[in-house]
Amino acid sequence: MTSRAAYVVGAFEHPARSLPGRSVASVHAEVAHGALRDAGLNFSDVDAYFCAGDAPGFGAISMAEYLGIRPRYTDSTETGGSAPIAHLGHAAAAIADGRCDVALVTLAGLPRQSTSRTFRLEYPEGLEAPEDEFEQPFGATTPALYALAARRHMYEYGTTSADLAAVKVAASRHAAVNPNARLRNEVTVEEVLESAMIADPLHKLDCCVVTDGGGAVVVVAEEIARSLPRTAVRVLGYGEASPHGSGGDVPLTSVGAQLSGPRAFERAGVRPADIKYASIYDSYTITVLLTLEGLGFCEPGQAGRFVREGALVAPYGRLPVNTDGGGLSNNHPANRGGITKIIEAVRQIRGEANPEVQIPNCDLAVAHGTGGWLTTRAGAATVVLGGVG
């Protein structure tokens, strides 16, 4: 991907899923400390800092002061749930250009402590989105927008609610062996279909969990990675995209993965068939189906059959996905789960995932994030990881 290689040397996921009495800034600090400790580095080593809209105050500037770091490079790219993966790609590029040597990426949030939870499309106070007056009056909630994509996929390809449910079943099996998972109970297809309808055809168990917490990763230049005792995971390729619905001109089943995925694979010099493990953003079960197709792991319309046949289940499925339980069962911190996708991919390549879901000889993984909202406007970011050093 670059002339000066970048490696992930530290990764940390907050173990808690509910954090009363904390501030968002303090959770950012906790996960930052955890990732640096994992890497064998200190805050004084950090010369680049990355965060998104979940960071309080004036973004990277406020947080850098709070964390006690003096970065020579900052990035506050905001693409929703895909932002941490975008940050990882941007950090690798900055390292390649010599703009920094040690990059820290953090994400944190406390949505479970909010007094008013909503699934409406909302933006920071004071910002008026250009689409608000056209969409808000008609109930453009997040579940409803994803339900449109699900219903269209069903219409075009014969996908069923049971196919969607199979994604949740796989996630629940993985979460059952994760002691930190928000939901550790295994579920069946029938139980998913019997759960409350949220936005037809999406049931309650088709939707991700809501959790406090966060995570962080540390990305460094190759010469620094070689000096550290921890296993380093190389950033092999990266791609991003900011697709949108173009007022209905783009099919409802189109996703950014169709653009970001090929770019990441090309830069890494690999094909989808080479991938041993995939961390795929799973805000809803339909997100996973569409991403599997978008990244090229399945032909269009075939993802339902793919998951129904057990392909996602670790350790011996055709393509194990979200072996930590994913956003559907484990963790969706700050209502944007991209950071956890990187962390579990790093665990798998290091051989440090839970033994019951560790994929044998996992030397190549992909992490993909979806931000924003399917069927309207979204951010997408894909990173290929491997090359343990």
Short mmCIF file of C-alpha atoms in Angstrom, two decimals:
data_model
loop_
_atom_site.label_atom_id
_atom_site.label_comp_id
_atom_site.label_asym_id
_atom_site.label_seq_id
_atom_site.Cartn_x
_atom_site.Cartn_y
_atom_site.Cartn_z
CA MET A 1 0.00 0.00 0.00
CA THR A 2 2.79 2.44 0.88
CA SER A 3 6.55 2.85 0.71
CA ARG A 4 6.74 3.28 4.50
CA ALA A 5 4.68 0.49 6.00
CA ALA A 6 2.29 1.00 8.91
CA TYR A 7 1.50 -1.55 11.61
CA VAL A 8 -1.16 -1.87 14.28
CA VAL A 9 0.78 -2.60 17.47
CA GLY A 10 -1.81 -1.85 20.14
CA ALA A 11 -5.53 -2.58 20.44
CA PHE A 12 -7.90 -2.28 23.37
CA GLU A 13 -11.66 -2.66 23.78
CA HIS A 14 -13.28 -1.37 26.96
CA PRO A 15 -14.61 -4.44 28.81
CA ALA A 16 -17.71 -2.68 30.18
CA ARG A 17 -20.98 -2.25 28.32
CA SER A 18 -22.58 0.19 30.78
CA LEU A 19 -20.60 2.96 32.47
CA PRO A 20 -22.69 5.11 34.79
CA GLY A 21 -20.89 8.01 36.40
CA ARG A 22 -18.25 8.37 33.69
CA SER A 23 -17.64 11.16 31.21
CA VAL A 24 -17.11 10.48 27.52
CA ALA A 25 -13.67 12.08 27.71
CA SER A 26 -12.64 9.78 30.56
CA VAL A 27 -13.65 6.71 28.54
CA HIS A 28 -11.56 7.98 25.61
CA ALA A 29 -8.65 8.25 28.04
CA GLU A 30 -9.20 4.74 29.44
CA VAL A 31 -9.18 3.06 26.05
CA ALA A 32 -6.23 5.16 24.88
CA HIS A 33 -4.25 4.06 27.93
CA GLY A 34 -5.23 0.44 27.32
CA ALA A 35 -4.12 0.47 23.67
CA LEU A 36 -0.81 2.18 24.45
CA ARG A 37 -0.15 -0.27 27.26
CA ASP A 38 -0.87 -3.13 24.87
CA ALA A 39 1.65 -1.67 22.43
CA GLY A 40 4.31 -1.03 25.04
CA LEU A 41 4.23 2.72 24.40
CA ASN A 42 3.38 5.87 26.39
CA PHE A 43 1.33 8.99 25.73
CA SER A 44 4.61 10.87 25.26
CA ASP A 45 5.37 8.67 22.23
CA VAL A 46 2.20 9.71 20.37
CA ASP A 47 2.65 12.30 17.63
CA ALA A 48 -0.67 11.88 15.78
CA TYR A 49 -4.22 11.68 17.10
CA PHE A 50 -7.45 10.61 15.40
CA CYS A 51 -11.03 10.88 16.65
CA ALA A 52 -14.50 11.49 15.22
CA GLY A 53 -17.74 13.17 16.26
CA ASP A 54 -18.05 11.00 19.35
CA ALA A 55 -15.18 12.97 20.94
CA PRO A 56 -16.43 15.79 23.19
CA GLY A 57 -15.50 19.45 23.00
CA PHE A 58 -13.55 20.72 20.02
CA GLY A 59 -12.72 17.26 18.76
CA ALA A 60 -9.07 16.33 18.41
CA ILE A 61 -7.86 19.64 19.82
CA SER A 62 -9.81 19.30 23.08
CA MET A 63 -9.00 15.63 23.42
CA ALA A 64 -5.29 16.03 22.71
CA GLU A 65 -5.03 18.52 25.56
CA TYR A 66 -7.08 16.27 27.83
CA LEU A 67 -4.89 13.26 27.03
CA GLY A 68 -1.71 15.25 27.49
CA ILE A 69 -0.35 14.67 24.00
CA ARG A 70 1.09 17.20 21.53
CA PRO A 71 0.39 15.76 18.08
CA ARG A 72 1.98 17.11 14.94
CA TYR A 73 -0.84 15.56 12.96
CA THR A 74 -4.56 15.30 13.75
CA ASP A 75 -7.59 13.95 11.88
CA SER A 76 -11.23 14.38 12.88
CA THR A 77 -12.81 12.74 9.84
CA GLU A 78 -16.48 12.07 10.62
CA THR A 79 -18.10 9.25 8.67
CA GLY A 80 -20.15 7.72 11.47
CA GLY A 81 -19.51 4.08 12.28
CA SER A 82 -16.90 3.77 9.54
CA ALA A 83 -14.78 6.64 10.93
CA PRO A 84 -12.31 4.55 12.99
CA ILE A 85 -11.49 2.41 9.97
CA ALA A 86 -11.08 5.59 7.91
CA HIS A 87 -8.77 6.87 10.63
CA LEU A 88 -6.69 3.70 10.42
CA GLY A 89 -6.31 4.14 6.67
CA HIS A 90 -5.49 7.83 7.06
CA ALA A 91 -2.96 7.06 9.79
CA ALA A 92 -1.23 4.57 7.51
CA ALA A 93 -1.06 7.20 4.77
CA ALA A 94 0.29 9.84 7.17
CA ILE A 95 2.96 7.43 8.38
CA ALA A 96 3.87 6.62 4.78
CA ASP A 97 4.35 10.33 4.08
CA GLY A 98 6.47 10.86 7.18
CA ARG A 99 3.93 13.16 8.81
CA CYS A 100 3.87 11.06 11.97
CA ASP A 101 5.38 7.94 13.53
CA VAL A 102 2.95 6.90 16.28
CA ALA A 103 -0.78 7.40 15.69
CA LEU A 104 -3.51 6.94 18.31
CA VAL A 105 -7.13 6.33 17.28
CA THR A 106 -9.87 6.45 19.93
CA LEU A 107 -13.64 6.07 20.08
CA ALA A 108 -15.92 6.28 23.12
CA GLY A 109 -19.50 7.03 24.07
CA LEU A 110 -22.17 6.63 26.71
CA PRO A 111 -25.47 6.16 24.85
CA ARG A 112 -26.92 3.99 27.62
CA GLN A 113 -26.64 6.93 30.01
CA SER A 114 -28.66 9.22 27.76
CA THR A 115 -32.00 10.31 29.18
CA SER A 116 -33.58 10.37 25.74
CA ARG A 117 -32.74 7.68 23.22
CA THR A 118 -33.98 8.03 19.70
CA PHE A 119 -33.56 6.30 16.39
CA ARG A 120 -34.32 9.38 14.34
CA LEU A 121 -31.62 10.79 12.11
CA GLU A 122 -30.00 13.41 14.33
CA TYR A 123 -27.06 15.72 13.94
CA PRO A 124 -25.10 17.76 16.50
CA GLU A 125 -27.08 20.58 18.05
CA GLY A 126 -27.05 23.68 15.91
CA LEU A 127 -26.37 21.86 12.64
CA GLU A 128 -29.20 21.72 10.16
CA ALA A 129 -28.78 18.97 7.60
CA PRO A 130 -29.91 19.90 4.09
CA GLU A 131 -32.14 16.85 3.85
CA ASP A 132 -33.99 17.40 7.15
CA GLU A 133 -37.00 19.24 5.77
CA PHE A 134 -37.52 16.54 3.14
CA GLU A 135 -37.00 13.41 5.27
CA GLN A 136 -37.85 14.12 8.90
CA PRO A 137 -41.58 14.81 8.33
CA PHE A 138 -41.96 11.36 6.79
CA GLY A 139 -40.45 9.34 9.63
CA ALA A 140 -37.05 8.56 8.20
CA THR A 141 -35.86 6.66 11.25
CA THR A 142 -32.68 4.63 11.13
CA PRO A 143 -34.45 1.23 11.36
CA ALA A 144 -36.91 2.29 8.67
CA LEU A 145 -34.16 3.20 6.23
CA TYR A 146 -32.41 -0.14 6.71
CA ALA A 147 -35.76 -1.90 6.43
CA LEU A 148 -36.17 -0.37 2.96
CA ALA A 149 -32.91 -2.01 1.89
CA ALA A 150 -33.97 -5.33 3.39
CA ARG A 151 -37.37 -5.29 1.73
CA ARG A 152 -35.85 -4.44 -1.65
CA HIS A 153 -33.32 -7.27 -1.35
CA MET A 154 -36.18 -9.63 -0.58
CA TYR A 155 -38.11 -8.41 -3.61
CA GLU A 156 -35.16 -8.69 -6.01
CA TYR A 157 -33.57 -11.93 -4.81
CA GLY A 158 -36.08 -13.86 -2.75
CA THR A 159 -34.18 -13.26 0.48
CA THR A 160 -36.19 -14.20 3.56
CA SER A 161 -36.44 -13.04 7.14
CA ALA A 162 -34.90 -16.38 8.11
CA ASP A 163 -31.83 -15.50 6.00
CA LEU A 164 -31.46 -12.26 7.95
CA ALA A 165 -31.97 -14.11 11.22
CA ALA A 166 -29.09 -16.47 10.40
CA VAL A 167 -26.70 -13.50 10.74
CA LYS A 168 -27.91 -12.91 14.28
CA VAL A 169 -27.69 -16.62 15.10
CA ALA A 170 -24.00 -16.69 14.10
CA ALA A 171 -23.29 -13.54 16.13
CA SER A 172 -25.00 -15.00 19.19
CA ARG A 173 -22.92 -18.19 18.99
CA HIS A 174 -19.74 -16.12 19.03
CA ALA A 175 -20.98 -13.85 21.82
CA ALA A 176 -21.82 -16.87 23.97
CA VAL A 177 -18.09 -17.47 24.52
CA ASN A 178 -17.24 -13.79 25.00
CA PRO A 179 -17.40 -12.97 28.73
CA ASN A 180 -17.76 -9.24 28.00
CA ALA A 181 -20.56 -9.51 25.45
CA ARG A 182 -23.71 -7.49 26.07
CA LEU A 183 -25.92 -10.44 25.06
CA ARG A 184 -24.45 -13.87 25.75
CA ASN A 185 -27.51 -15.98 25.05
CA GLU A 186 -27.54 -18.06 21.89
CA VAL A 187 -30.67 -17.58 19.83
CA THR A 188 -32.36 -19.54 17.08
CA VAL A 189 -33.82 -18.36 13.80
CA GLU A 190 -37.27 -18.89 15.27
CA GLU A 191 -36.49 -16.68 18.25
CA VAL A 192 -35.29 -13.88 15.99
CA LEU A 193 -38.48 -14.10 13.94
CA GLU A 194 -40.61 -14.14 17.10
CA SER A 195 -39.01 -10.99 18.49
CA ALA A 196 -40.89 -7.71 18.20
CA MET A 197 -41.17 -6.11 14.77
CA ILE A 198 -39.29 -2.79 14.70
CA ALA A 199 -39.52 -1.79 11.03
CA ASP A 200 -40.88 -4.45 8.70
CA PRO A 201 -39.10 -6.76 7.92
CA LEU A 202 -36.56 -6.04 10.70
CA HIS A 203 -37.26 -7.56 14.11
CA LYS A 204 -35.77 -6.49 17.41
CA LEU A 205 -33.08 -9.17 17.22
CA ASP A 206 -32.13 -7.97 13.73
CA CYS A 207 -30.92 -4.75 15.37
CA CYS A 208 -27.61 -4.06 17.12
CA VAL A 209 -27.21 -3.57 20.84
CA VAL A 210 -26.77 -0.17 22.48
CA THR A 211 -23.67 -0.03 24.66
CA ASP A 212 -21.42 2.38 26.50
CA GLY A 213 -17.66 1.99 26.19
CA GLY A 214 -15.19 2.34 23.39
CA GLY A 215 -11.91 1.21 21.98
CA ALA A 216 -8.57 2.38 20.65
CA VAL A 217 -5.76 1.27 18.37
CA VAL A 218 -2.15 2.38 17.97
CA VAL A 219 -0.58 2.51 14.50
CA VAL A 220 3.16 2.98 14.02
CA ALA A 221 5.88 3.10 11.40
CA GLU A 222 7.70 -0.13 10.59
CA GLU A 223 10.93 0.79 12.37
CA ILE A 224 9.02 1.40 15.60
CA ALA A 225 7.01 -1.79 15.22
CA ARG A 226 10.24 -3.77 14.97
CA SER A 227 11.44 -2.33 18.29
CA LEU A 228 8.36 -3.44 20.22
CA PRO A 229 7.73 -6.84 21.80
CA ARG A 230 4.07 -7.16 20.75
CA THR A 231 2.95 -8.84 17.54
CA ALA A 232 2.47 -6.17 14.90
CA VAL A 233 -0.23 -6.40 12.22
CA ARG A 234 0.48 -4.69 8.92
CA VAL A 235 -1.98 -2.41 7.16
CA LEU A 236 -1.90 -3.91 3.68
CA GLY A 237 -4.61 -1.98 1.84
CA TYR A 238 -7.28 0.62 2.42
CA GLY A 239 -10.24 2.08 0.55
CA GLU A 240 -13.08 4.43 1.36
CA ALA A 241 -16.19 5.84 -0.27
CA SER A 242 -19.03 8.24 0.49
CA PRO A 243 -21.98 6.93 -1.50
CA HIS A 244 -25.47 8.33 -1.37
CA GLY A 245 -28.87 7.55 -2.78
CA SER A 246 -28.97 10.37 -5.34
CA GLY A 247 -32.62 11.01 -4.58
CA GLY A 248 -33.58 7.46 -5.50
CA ASP A 249 -31.46 7.05 -8.64
CA VAL A 250 -29.20 4.51 -6.91
CA PRO A 251 -30.65 1.06 -6.05
CA LEU A 252 -31.64 0.62 -2.41
CA THR A 253 -29.39 -2.42 -2.21
CA SER A 254 -26.25 -0.50 -3.22
CA VAL A 255 -23.60 -0.07 -0.49
CA GLY A 256 -20.30 1.73 -0.19
CA ALA A 257 -18.49 -1.59 0.16
CA GLN A 258 -18.88 -1.99 -3.60
CA LEU A 259 -16.47 0.95 -3.98
CA SER A 260 -14.22 0.83 -0.90
CA GLY A 261 -13.68 -2.94 -0.97
CA PRO A 262 -12.11 -3.28 -4.42
CA ARG A 263 -9.81 -0.33 -3.67
CA ALA A 264 -8.59 -1.96 -0.47
CA PHE A 265 -8.10 -5.38 -2.07
CA GLU A 266 -6.24 -3.90 -5.05
CA ARG A 267 -3.83 -1.97 -2.84
CA ALA A 268 -3.25 -5.04 -0.70
CA GLY A 269 -2.69 -7.22 -3.75
CA VAL A 270 -5.24 -9.83 -2.62
CA ARG A 271 -8.66 -11.10 -3.61
CA PRO A 272 -11.77 -11.58 -1.46
CA ALA A 273 -11.21 -15.37 -1.74
CA ASP A 274 -7.87 -14.96 0.07
CA ILE A 275 -9.43 -13.52 3.24
CA LYS A 276 -9.52 -15.81 6.30
CA TYR A 277 -11.64 -13.60 8.58
CA ALA A 278 -13.96 -10.60 8.17
CA SER A 279 -15.08 -7.98 10.66
CA ILE A 280 -18.20 -6.55 9.06
CA TYR A 281 -20.22 -3.68 10.44
CA ASP A 282 -23.48 -5.14 11.67
CA SER A 283 -25.78 -2.34 12.73
CA TYR A 284 -28.57 -4.54 11.37
CA THR A 285 -28.57 -8.02 9.90
CA ILE A 286 -29.26 -6.61 6.44
CA THR A 287 -26.06 -4.56 6.70
CA VAL A 288 -24.05 -7.78 6.82
CA LEU A 289 -25.82 -9.38 3.86
CA LEU A 290 -25.33 -6.34 1.65
CA THR A 291 -21.71 -5.93 2.72
CA LEU A 292 -20.86 -9.57 2.00
CA GLU A 293 -22.09 -9.01 -1.53
CA GLY A 294 -20.55 -5.56 -1.84
CA LEU A 295 -17.09 -6.79 -0.82
CA GLY A 296 -17.26 -9.63 -3.31
CA PHE A 297 -17.59 -12.56 -0.92
CA CYS A 298 -20.92 -13.47 -2.54
CA GLU A 299 -22.61 -12.75 -5.83
CA PRO A 300 -25.55 -10.32 -5.61
CA GLY A 301 -28.52 -12.10 -4.12
CA GLN A 302 -26.49 -15.03 -2.76
CA ALA A 303 -25.63 -13.73 0.72
CA GLY A 304 -28.81 -15.13 2.24
CA ARG A 305 -27.91 -18.65 1.21
CA PHE A 306 -24.28 -18.05 2.22
CA VAL A 307 -25.12 -17.22 5.84
CA ARG A 308 -27.92 -19.79 6.05
CA GLU A 309 -25.38 -22.52 5.29
CA GLY A 310 -23.28 -21.49 8.29
CA ALA A 311 -20.49 -19.67 6.46
CA LEU A 312 -20.13 -17.00 9.16
CA VAL A 313 -19.67 -19.35 12.11
CA ALA A 314 -16.16 -19.69 13.55
CA PRO A 315 -13.80 -21.35 13.51
CA TYR A 316 -14.51 -23.46 10.41
CA GLY A 317 -17.10 -21.56 8.40
CA ARG A 318 -16.23 -20.50 4.87
CA LEU A 319 -15.79 -16.91 6.09
CA PRO A 320 -16.08 -16.44 9.86
CA VAL A 321 -17.50 -13.01 10.63
CA ASN A 322 -17.52 -10.96 13.85
CA THR A 323 -16.12 -13.62 16.14
CA ASP A 324 -16.55 -11.33 19.16
CA GLY A 325 -20.33 -11.33 18.69
CA GLY A 326 -20.32 -8.10 16.71
CA GLY A 327 -22.66 -5.20 17.17
CA LEU A 328 -25.62 -7.55 17.10
CA SER A 329 -24.66 -9.30 20.34
CA ASN A 330 -21.42 -7.97 21.80
CA ASN A 331 -20.67 -4.26 21.57
CA HIS A 332 -21.71 -1.19 19.59
CA PRO A 333 -20.06 1.59 21.61
CA ALA A 334 -21.17 5.17 21.05
CA ASN A 335 -23.68 3.80 18.51
CA ARG A 336 -20.78 3.48 16.04
CA GLY A 337 -18.95 0.19 16.05
CA GLY A 338 -16.09 0.56 13.57
CA ILE A 339 -13.35 0.46 16.21
CA THR A 340 -14.42 -2.98 17.44
CA LYS A 341 -14.11 -4.30 13.90
CA ILE A 342 -10.43 -3.38 13.80
CA ILE A 343 -9.78 -4.75 17.28
CA GLU A 344 -11.25 -8.21 16.63
CA ALA A 345 -9.42 -8.47 13.29
CA VAL A 346 -6.16 -7.69 15.10
CA ARG A 347 -6.97 -10.32 17.73
CA GLN A 348 -7.58 -12.94 15.06
CA ILE A 349 -4.34 -12.26 13.21
CA ARG A 350 -2.38 -12.22 16.47
CA GLY A 351 -3.98 -15.53 17.45
CA GLU A 352 -5.49 -13.87 20.53
CA ALA A 353 -9.20 -14.31 19.88
CA ASN A 354 -11.23 -16.51 22.19
CA PRO A 355 -9.87 -20.06 21.64
CA GLU A 356 -13.31 -21.37 20.72
CA VAL A 357 -13.58 -18.95 17.80
CA GLN A 358 -9.92 -18.48 16.87
CA ILE A 359 -9.45 -19.16 13.16
CA PRO A 360 -6.49 -21.45 12.42
CA ASN A 361 -3.60 -19.75 10.58
CA CYS A 362 -5.46 -16.47 10.30
CA ASP A 363 -2.93 -14.37 8.39
CA LEU A 364 -5.25 -12.17 6.34
CA ALA A 365 -8.34 -10.31 7.53
CA VAL A 366 -10.59 -7.50 6.42
CA ALA A 367 -12.39 -4.94 8.57
CA HIS A 368 -15.22 -2.94 7.04
CA GLY A 369 -17.24 -0.08 8.47
CA THR A 370 -20.52 1.44 7.36
CA GLY A 371 -21.40 4.90 8.62
CA GLY A 372 -24.45 7.05 8.10
CA TRP A 373 -27.55 5.31 6.80
CA LEU A 374 -28.20 2.76 4.10
CA THR A 375 -30.55 3.90 1.30
CA THR A 376 -29.72 7.59 1.85
CA ARG A 377 -26.13 8.72 2.55
CA ALA A 378 -23.34 6.67 4.07
CA GLY A 379 -19.63 6.48 4.63
CA ALA A 380 -17.77 3.25 3.91
CA ALA A 381 -14.23 2.23 4.78
CA THR A 382 -12.40 -1.07 4.23
CA VAL A 383 -8.98 -2.13 5.48
CA VAL A 384 -7.04 -5.31 4.74
CA LEU A 385 -4.76 -6.47 7.56
CA GLY A 386 -2.12 -9.15 7.65
CA GLY A 387 1.62 -9.58 7.41
CA VAL A 388 2.31 -10.24 11.08
CA GLY A 389 5.66 -8.83 12.13
#
